[in-house]
Amino acid sequence: SIHLIDVRSADEYRQGHIPGSINIPLDQILDITRVVSDKSARLFIHCLSGARSHRACAWLTRLGYSDVTNIGGIAQW
């Protein structure tokens, strides 16, 4: 399965987001286990510029997720 995770704040997400993405703000990234329990699922992580998504990918890897890709910032999308 593939999951597109937006790690921007809830307010930023409401202002516009990639259709089909799931909003899990960076400061709540540990809650991802409630949304995506399969640690082998393909995760594509993004934010506004790429900095938060980079940090989120590091956390997700530490949590045991094995297929995590930082796709950068939504501004590029």
N, CA, C and O atoms as a Tinker XYZ file with bonds, in Angstrom:
   308  protein
     1  N      0.842000   -1.197000    0.000000    73     2
     2  CA     0.000000    0.000000    0.000000    64     1     3
     3  C      0.874000    1.243000    0.000000    63     2     4     5
     4  O      2.022000    1.212000    0.445000    81     3
     5  N      0.327000    2.320000   -0.497000    73     3     6
     6  CA     1.049000    3.594000   -0.589000    64     5     7
     7  C      0.302000    4.637000    0.215000    63     6     8     9
     8  O     -0.923000    4.738000    0.144000    81     7
     9  N      1.061000    5.418000    0.988000    73     7    10
    10  CA     0.474000    6.489000    1.790000    64     9    11
    11  C      1.249000    7.774000    1.536000    63    10    12    13
    12  O      2.477000    7.794000    1.621000    81    11
    13  N      0.533000    8.841000    1.226000    73    11    14
    14  CA     1.115000   10.162000    1.036000    64    13    15
    15  C      0.856000   10.948000    2.316000    63    14    16    17
    16  O     -0.288000   11.278000    2.627000    81    15
    17  N      1.922000   11.248000    3.057000    73    15    18
    18  CA     1.809000   11.880000    4.368000    64    17    19
    19  C      2.295000   13.326000    4.292000    63    18    20    21
    20  O      3.428000   13.594000    3.892000    81    19
    21  N      1.429000   14.239000    4.680000    73    19    22
    22  CA     1.721000   15.677000    4.723000    64    21    23
    23  C      2.017000   16.039000    6.174000    63    22    24    25
    24  O      1.139000   15.924000    7.029000    81    23
    25  N      3.241000   16.473000    6.462000    73    23    26
    26  CA     3.645000   16.741000    7.847000    64    25    27
    27  C      3.559000   18.225000    8.214000    63    26    28    29
    28  O      4.125000   18.650000    9.221000    81    27
    29  N      2.855000   19.008000    7.404000    73    27    30
    30  CA     2.638000   20.418000    7.748000    64    29    31
    31  C      1.581000   20.514000    8.847000    63    30    32    33
    32  O      0.930000   19.524000    9.181000    81    31
    33  N      1.418000   21.701000    9.398000    73    31    34
    34  CA     0.406000   21.913000   10.442000    64    33    35
    35  C     -0.991000   21.729000    9.852000    63    34    36    37
    36  O     -1.177000   21.779000    8.636000    81    35
    37  N     -1.959000   21.519000   10.725000    73    35    38
    38  CA    -3.348000   21.347000   10.287000    64    37    39
    39  C     -3.835000   22.590000    9.538000    63    38    40    41
    40  O     -4.555000   22.465000    8.548000    81    39
    41  N     -3.453000   23.789000    9.997000    73    39    42
    42  CA    -3.853000   25.019000    9.310000    64    41    43
    43  C     -3.282000   25.078000    7.897000    63    42    44    45
    44  O     -3.988000   25.434000    6.954000    81    43
    45  N     -2.004000   24.729000    7.751000    73    43    46
    46  CA    -1.387000   24.729000    6.425000    64    45    47
    47  C     -2.102000   23.727000    5.510000    63    46    48    49
    48  O     -2.362000   24.011000    4.340000    81    47
    49  N     -2.408000   22.574000    6.057000    73    47    50
    50  CA    -3.085000   21.526000    5.284000    64    49    51
    51  C     -4.442000   22.007000    4.791000    63    50    52    53
    52  O     -4.808000   21.771000    3.640000    81    51
    53  N     -5.192000   22.686000    5.666000    73    51    54
    54  CA    -6.511000   23.194000    5.285000    64    53    55
    55  C     -6.425000   24.235000    4.175000    63    54    56    57
    56  O     -7.356000   24.376000    3.382000    81    55
    57  N     -5.318000   24.962000    4.114000    73    55    58
    58  CA    -5.159000   25.996000    3.093000    64    57    59
    59  C     -4.915000   25.414000    1.705000    63    58    60    61
    60  O     -5.044000   26.117000    0.702000    81    59
    61  N     -4.570000   24.163000    1.647000    73    59    62
    62  CA    -4.344000   23.491000    0.374000    64    61    63
    63  C     -3.414000   22.310000    0.549000    63    62    64    65
    64  O     -2.413000   22.393000    1.260000    81    63
    65  N     -3.751000   21.210000   -0.105000    73    63    66
    66  CA    -2.945000   20.005000    0.031000    64    65    67
    67  C     -3.082000   19.134000   -1.217000    63    66    68    69
    68  O     -3.972000   19.342000   -2.041000    81    67
    69  N     -2.203000   18.176000   -1.337000    73    67    70
    70  CA    -2.258000   17.236000   -2.447000    64    69    71
    71  C     -3.444000   16.293000   -2.205000    63    70    72    73
    72  O     -3.541000   15.695000   -1.133000    81    71
    73  N     -4.330000   16.155000   -3.168000    73    71    74
    74  CA    -5.477000   15.261000   -2.993000    64    73    75
    75  C     -5.030000   13.848000   -2.614000    63    74    76    77
    76  O     -4.101000   13.293000   -3.199000    81    75
    77  N     -5.711000   13.289000   -1.628000    73    75    78
    78  CA    -5.406000   11.940000   -1.171000    64    77    79
    79  C     -4.357000   11.856000   -0.082000    63    78    80    81
    80  O     -4.091000   10.779000    0.450000    81    79
    81  N     -3.757000   13.000000    0.254000    73    79    82
    82  CA    -2.733000   12.981000    1.304000    64    81    83
    83  C     -3.381000   12.909000    2.685000    63    82    84    85
    84  O     -4.540000   13.280000    2.872000    81    83
    85  N     -2.602000   12.421000    3.637000    73    83    86
    86  CA    -3.031000   12.314000    5.033000    64    85    87
    87  C     -2.214000   13.318000    5.833000    63    86    88    89
    88  O     -0.988000   13.344000    5.729000    81    87
    89  N     -2.876000   14.132000    6.619000    73    87    90
    90  CA    -2.177000   15.140000    7.428000    64    89    91
    91  C     -1.802000   14.575000    8.794000    63    90    92    93
    92  O     -2.669000   14.260000    9.610000    81    91
    93  N     -0.498000   14.452000    9.028000    73    91    94
    94  CA     0.039000   14.106000   10.342000    64    93    95
    95  C      1.149000   15.124000   10.605000    63    94    96    97
    96  O      2.282000   14.931000   10.162000    81    95
    97  N      0.834000   16.209000   11.323000    73    95    98
    98  CA     1.841000   17.241000   11.563000    64    97    99
    99  C      3.115000   16.659000   12.191000    63    98   100   101
   100  O      3.066000   15.687000   12.943000    81    99
   101  N      4.239000   17.271000   11.866000    73    99   102
   102  CA     5.534000   16.780000   12.344000    64   101   103
   103  C      5.541000   16.573000   13.851000    63   102   104   105
   104  O      6.091000   15.582000   14.334000    81   103
   105  N      4.936000   17.496000   14.607000    73   103   106
   106  CA     4.959000   17.354000   16.070000    64   105   107
   107  C      4.053000   16.224000   16.569000    63   106   108   109
   108  O      3.997000   15.955000   17.769000    81   107
   109  N      3.345000   15.563000   15.647000    73   107   110
   110  CA     2.492000   14.421000   16.004000    64   109   111
   111  C      2.884000   13.166000   15.229000    63   110   112   113
   112  O      2.113000   12.208000   15.167000    81   111
   113  N      4.080000   13.167000   14.638000    73   111   114
   114  CA     4.485000   12.077000   13.742000    64   113   115
   115  C      4.490000   10.716000   14.436000    63   114   116   117
   116  O      4.316000    9.693000   13.772000    81   115
   117  N      4.682000   10.680000   15.735000    73   115   118
   118  CA     4.663000    9.404000   16.446000    64   117   119
   119  C      3.280000    8.757000   16.420000    63   118   120   121
   120  O      3.150000    7.558000   16.666000    81   119
   121  N      2.249000    9.546000   16.124000    73   119   122
   122  CA     0.882000    9.024000   16.018000    64   121   123
   123  C      0.650000    8.249000   14.724000    63   122   124   125
   124  O     -0.434000    7.699000   14.526000    81   123
   125  N      1.632000    8.197000   13.855000    73   123   126
   126  CA     1.444000    7.526000   12.568000    64   125   127
   127  C      1.057000    6.066000   12.738000    63   126   128   129
   128  O      0.387000    5.503000   11.873000    81   127
   129  N      1.465000    5.447000   13.830000    73   127   130
   130  CA     1.145000    4.028000   14.033000    64   129   131
   131  C     -0.358000    3.798000   14.118000    63   130   132   133
   132  O     -0.829000    2.690000   13.860000    81   131
   133  N     -1.110000    4.824000   14.473000    73   131   134
   134  CA    -2.579000    4.715000   14.513000    64   133   135
   135  C     -3.187000    4.740000   13.114000    63   134   136   137
   136  O     -4.265000    4.193000   12.884000    81   135
   137  N     -2.484000    5.378000   12.189000    73   135   138
   138  CA    -2.986000    5.546000   10.832000    64   137   139
   139  C     -2.402000    4.487000    9.891000    63   138   140   141
   140  O     -3.111000    3.917000    9.062000    81   139
   141  N     -1.100000    4.237000   10.035000    73   139   142
   142  CA    -0.398000    3.261000    9.195000    64   141   143
   143  C      0.331000    2.294000   10.121000    63   142   144   145
   144  O      1.437000    2.579000   10.579000    81   143
   145  N     -0.284000    1.166000   10.389000    73   143   146
   146  CA     0.329000    0.204000   11.308000    64   145   147
   147  C      1.338000   -0.707000   10.613000    63   146   148   149
   148  O      2.231000   -1.254000   11.260000    81   147
   149  N      1.200000   -0.869000    9.303000    73   147   150
   150  CA     2.106000   -1.728000    8.533000    64   149   151
   151  C      3.432000   -1.008000    8.309000    63   150   152   153
   152  O      3.505000   -0.064000    7.523000    81   151
   153  N      4.465000   -1.448000    8.991000    73   151   154
   154  CA     5.759000   -0.766000    8.906000    64   153   155
   155  C      6.492000   -1.033000    7.601000    63   154   156   157
   156  O      7.556000   -0.462000    7.364000    81   155
   157  N      5.940000   -1.893000    6.751000    73   155   158
   158  CA     6.539000   -2.101000    5.432000    64   157   159
   159  C      5.779000   -1.345000    4.338000    63   158   160   161
   160  O      6.117000   -1.452000    3.160000    81   159
   161  N      4.760000   -0.585000    4.725000    73   159   162
   162  CA     3.992000    0.204000    3.752000    64   161   163
   163  C      4.878000    1.271000    3.126000    63   162   164   165
   164  O      5.808000    1.773000    3.758000    81   163
   165  N      4.581000    1.610000    1.886000    73   163   166
   166  CA     5.334000    2.673000    1.203000    64   165   167
   167  C      4.806000    4.022000    1.672000    63   166   168   169
   168  O      3.625000    4.327000    1.509000    81   167
   169  N      5.687000    4.823000    2.253000    73   167   170
   170  CA     5.325000    6.150000    2.749000    64   169   171
   171  C      6.044000    7.209000    1.937000    63   170   172   173
   172  O      7.266000    7.167000    1.790000    81   171
   173  N      5.287000    8.153000    1.412000    73   171   174
   174  CA     5.840000    9.309000    0.709000    64   173   175
   175  C      5.531000   10.524000    1.570000    63   174   176   177
   176  O      4.367000   10.846000    1.804000    81   175
   177  N      6.576000   11.198000    2.041000    73   175   178
   178  CA     6.440000   12.263000    3.026000    64   177   179
   179  C      6.738000   13.608000    2.376000    63   178   180   181
   180  O      7.704000   13.745000    1.625000    81   179
   181  N      5.889000   14.610000    2.673000    73   179   182
   182  CA     6.159000   15.953000    2.157000    64   181   183
   183  C      5.695000   17.016000    3.155000    63   182   184   185
   184  O      4.943000   16.734000    4.087000    81   183
   185  N      6.163000   18.238000    2.932000    73   183   186
   186  CA     5.775000   19.399000    3.746000    64   185   187
   187  C      5.707000   20.599000    2.808000    63   186   188   189
   188  O      5.257000   20.457000    1.671000    81   187
   189  N      6.137000   21.766000    3.250000    73   187   190
   190  CA     6.121000   22.944000    2.383000    64   189   191
   191  C      7.411000   23.066000    1.576000    63   190   192   193
   192  O      7.376000   23.234000    0.357000    81   191
   193  N      8.552000   22.980000    2.270000    73   191   194
   194  CA     9.828000   23.179000    1.586000    64   193   195
   195  C     10.713000   21.944000    1.544000    63   194   196   197
   196  O     11.653000   21.886000    0.752000    81   195
   197  N     10.427000   20.959000    2.380000    73   195   198
   198  CA    11.237000   19.746000    2.423000    64   197   199
   199  C     11.972000   19.538000    3.737000    63   198   200   201
   200  O     12.433000   18.431000    4.013000    81   199
   201  N     12.091000   20.582000    4.557000    73   199   202
   202  CA    12.840000   20.469000    5.819000    64   201   203
   203  C     12.105000   19.593000    6.838000    63   202   204   205
   204  O     12.708000   18.700000    7.433000    81   203
   205  N     10.833000   19.838000    7.036000    73   203   206
   206  CA    10.073000   19.030000    8.000000    64   205   207
   207  C      9.927000   17.595000    7.515000    63   206   208   209
   208  O      9.982000   16.659000    8.313000    81   207
   209  N      9.744000   17.422000    6.228000    73   207   210
   210  CA     9.612000   16.055000    5.713000    64   209   211
   211  C     10.918000   15.285000    5.901000    63   210   212   213
   212  O     10.891000   14.077000    6.138000    81   211
   213  N     12.048000   15.961000    5.800000    73   211   214
   214  CA    13.345000   15.327000    6.053000    64   213   215
   215  C     13.417000   14.826000    7.501000    63   214   216   217
   216  O     13.832000   13.695000    7.750000    81   215
   217  N     13.014000   15.669000    8.445000    73   215   218
   218  CA    13.017000   15.265000    9.856000    64   217   219
   219  C     12.020000   14.137000   10.106000    63   218   220   221
   220  O     12.312000   13.203000   10.853000    81   219
   221  N     10.852000   14.221000    9.487000    73   219   222
   222  CA     9.839000   13.178000    9.658000    64   221   223
   223  C     10.359000   11.829000    9.156000    63   222   224   225
   224  O     10.136000   10.803000    9.797000    81   223
   225  N     11.042000   11.827000    8.026000    73   223   226
   226  CA    11.584000   10.578000    7.489000    64   225   227
   227  C     12.578000    9.949000    8.462000    63   226   228   229
   228  O     12.601000    8.729000    8.629000    81   227
   229  N     13.390000   10.772000    9.096000    73   227   230
   230  CA    14.345000   10.252000   10.081000    64   229   231
   231  C     13.601000    9.595000   11.252000    63   230   232   233
   232  O     13.973000    8.509000   11.694000    81   231
   233  N     12.552000   10.255000   11.748000    73   231   234
   234  CA    11.759000    9.687000   12.840000    64   233   235
   235  C     11.086000    8.386000   12.420000    63   234   236   237
   236  O     11.098000    7.409000   13.169000    81   235
   237  N     10.510000    8.370000   11.245000    73   235   238
   238  CA     9.798000    7.180000   10.777000    64   237   239
   239  C     10.743000    5.990000   10.627000    63   238   240   241
   240  O     10.380000    4.857000   10.943000    81   239
   241  N     11.936000    6.249000   10.153000    73   239   242
   242  CA    12.932000    5.187000   10.033000    64   241   243
   243  C     13.284000    4.646000   11.415000    63   242   244   245
   244  O     13.399000    3.434000   11.602000    81   243
   245  N     13.454000    5.547000   12.379000    73   243   246
   246  CA    13.738000    5.106000   13.751000    64   245   247
   247  C     12.587000    4.295000   14.336000    63   246   248   249
   248  O     12.809000    3.402000   15.153000    81   247
   249  N     11.357000    4.604000   13.921000    73   247   250
   250  CA    10.185000    3.860000   14.398000    64   249   251
   251  C     10.074000    2.481000   13.743000    63   250   252   253
   252  O      9.252000    1.663000   14.153000    81   251
   253  N     10.888000    2.229000   12.742000    73   251   254
   254  CA    10.882000    0.915000   12.101000    64   253   255
   255  C     10.219000    0.850000   10.742000    63   254   256   257
   256  O     10.110000   -0.232000   10.165000    81   255
   257  N      9.772000    1.983000   10.212000    73   255   258
   258  CA     9.199000    1.988000    8.864000    64   257   259
   259  C     10.337000    1.812000    7.871000    63   258   260   261
   260  O     11.349000    2.509000    7.944000    81   259
   261  N     10.166000    0.878000    6.944000    73   259   262
   262  CA    11.283000    0.478000    6.084000    64   261   263
   263  C     11.247000    1.060000    4.673000    63   262   264   265
   264  O     12.248000    0.981000    3.961000    81   263
   265  N     10.134000    1.637000    4.251000    73   263   266
   266  CA    10.013000    2.155000    2.880000    64   265   267
   267  C      9.510000    3.601000    2.935000    63   266   268   269
   268  O      8.352000    3.884000    2.630000    81   267
   269  N     10.406000    4.504000    3.331000    73   267   270
   270  CA    10.061000    5.914000    3.549000    64   269   271
   271  C     10.805000    6.762000    2.524000    63   270   272   273
   272  O     12.021000    6.644000    2.373000    81   271
   273  N     10.064000    7.620000    1.820000    73   271   274
   274  CA    10.664000    8.489000    0.806000    64   273   275
   275  C     10.258000    9.927000    1.053000    63   274   276   277
   276  O      9.073000   10.235000    1.180000    81   275
   277  N     11.247000   10.807000    1.121000    73   275   278
   278  CA    11.000000   12.244000    1.252000    64   277   279
   279  C     10.815000   12.800000   -0.155000    63   278   280   281
   280  O     11.758000   12.828000   -0.946000    81   279
   281  N      9.591000   13.245000   -0.469000    73   279   282
   282  CA     9.355000   13.807000   -1.805000    64   281   283
   283  C      9.466000   15.327000   -1.814000    63   282   284   285
   284  O      9.162000   15.967000   -2.821000    81   283
   285  N      9.903000   15.908000   -0.694000    73   283   286
   286  CA    10.169000   17.334000   -0.652000    64   285   287
   287  C      8.996000   18.193000   -0.288000    63   286   288   289
   288  O      8.150000   17.807000    0.519000    81   287
   289  N      8.945000   19.377000   -0.893000    73   287   290
   290  CA     7.950000   20.364000   -0.519000    64   289   291
   291  C      6.773000   20.445000   -1.469000    63   290   292   293
   292  O      6.902000   20.219000   -2.672000    81   291
   293  N      5.614000   20.775000   -0.897000    73   291   294
   294  CA     4.387000   20.914000   -1.689000    64   293   295
   295  C      4.507000   22.101000   -2.650000    63   294   296   297
   296  O      3.831000   22.132000   -3.679000    81   295
   297  N      5.352000   23.068000   -2.328000    73   295   298
   298  CA     5.550000   24.206000   -3.223000    64   297   299
   299  C      6.057000   23.737000   -4.587000    63   298   300   301
   300  O      5.749000   24.349000   -5.609000    81   299
   301  N      6.834000   22.652000   -4.602000    73   299   302
   302  CA     7.338000   22.100000   -5.868000    64   301   303
   303  C      6.226000   21.370000   -6.616000    63   302   304   305
   304  O      6.264000   21.291000   -7.844000    81   303
   305  N      5.249000   20.841000   -5.906000    73   303   306
   306  CA     4.155000   20.106000   -6.511000    64   305   307
   307  C      3.244000   21.093000   -7.197000    63   306   308
   308  O      2.238000   20.698000   -7.786000    81   307
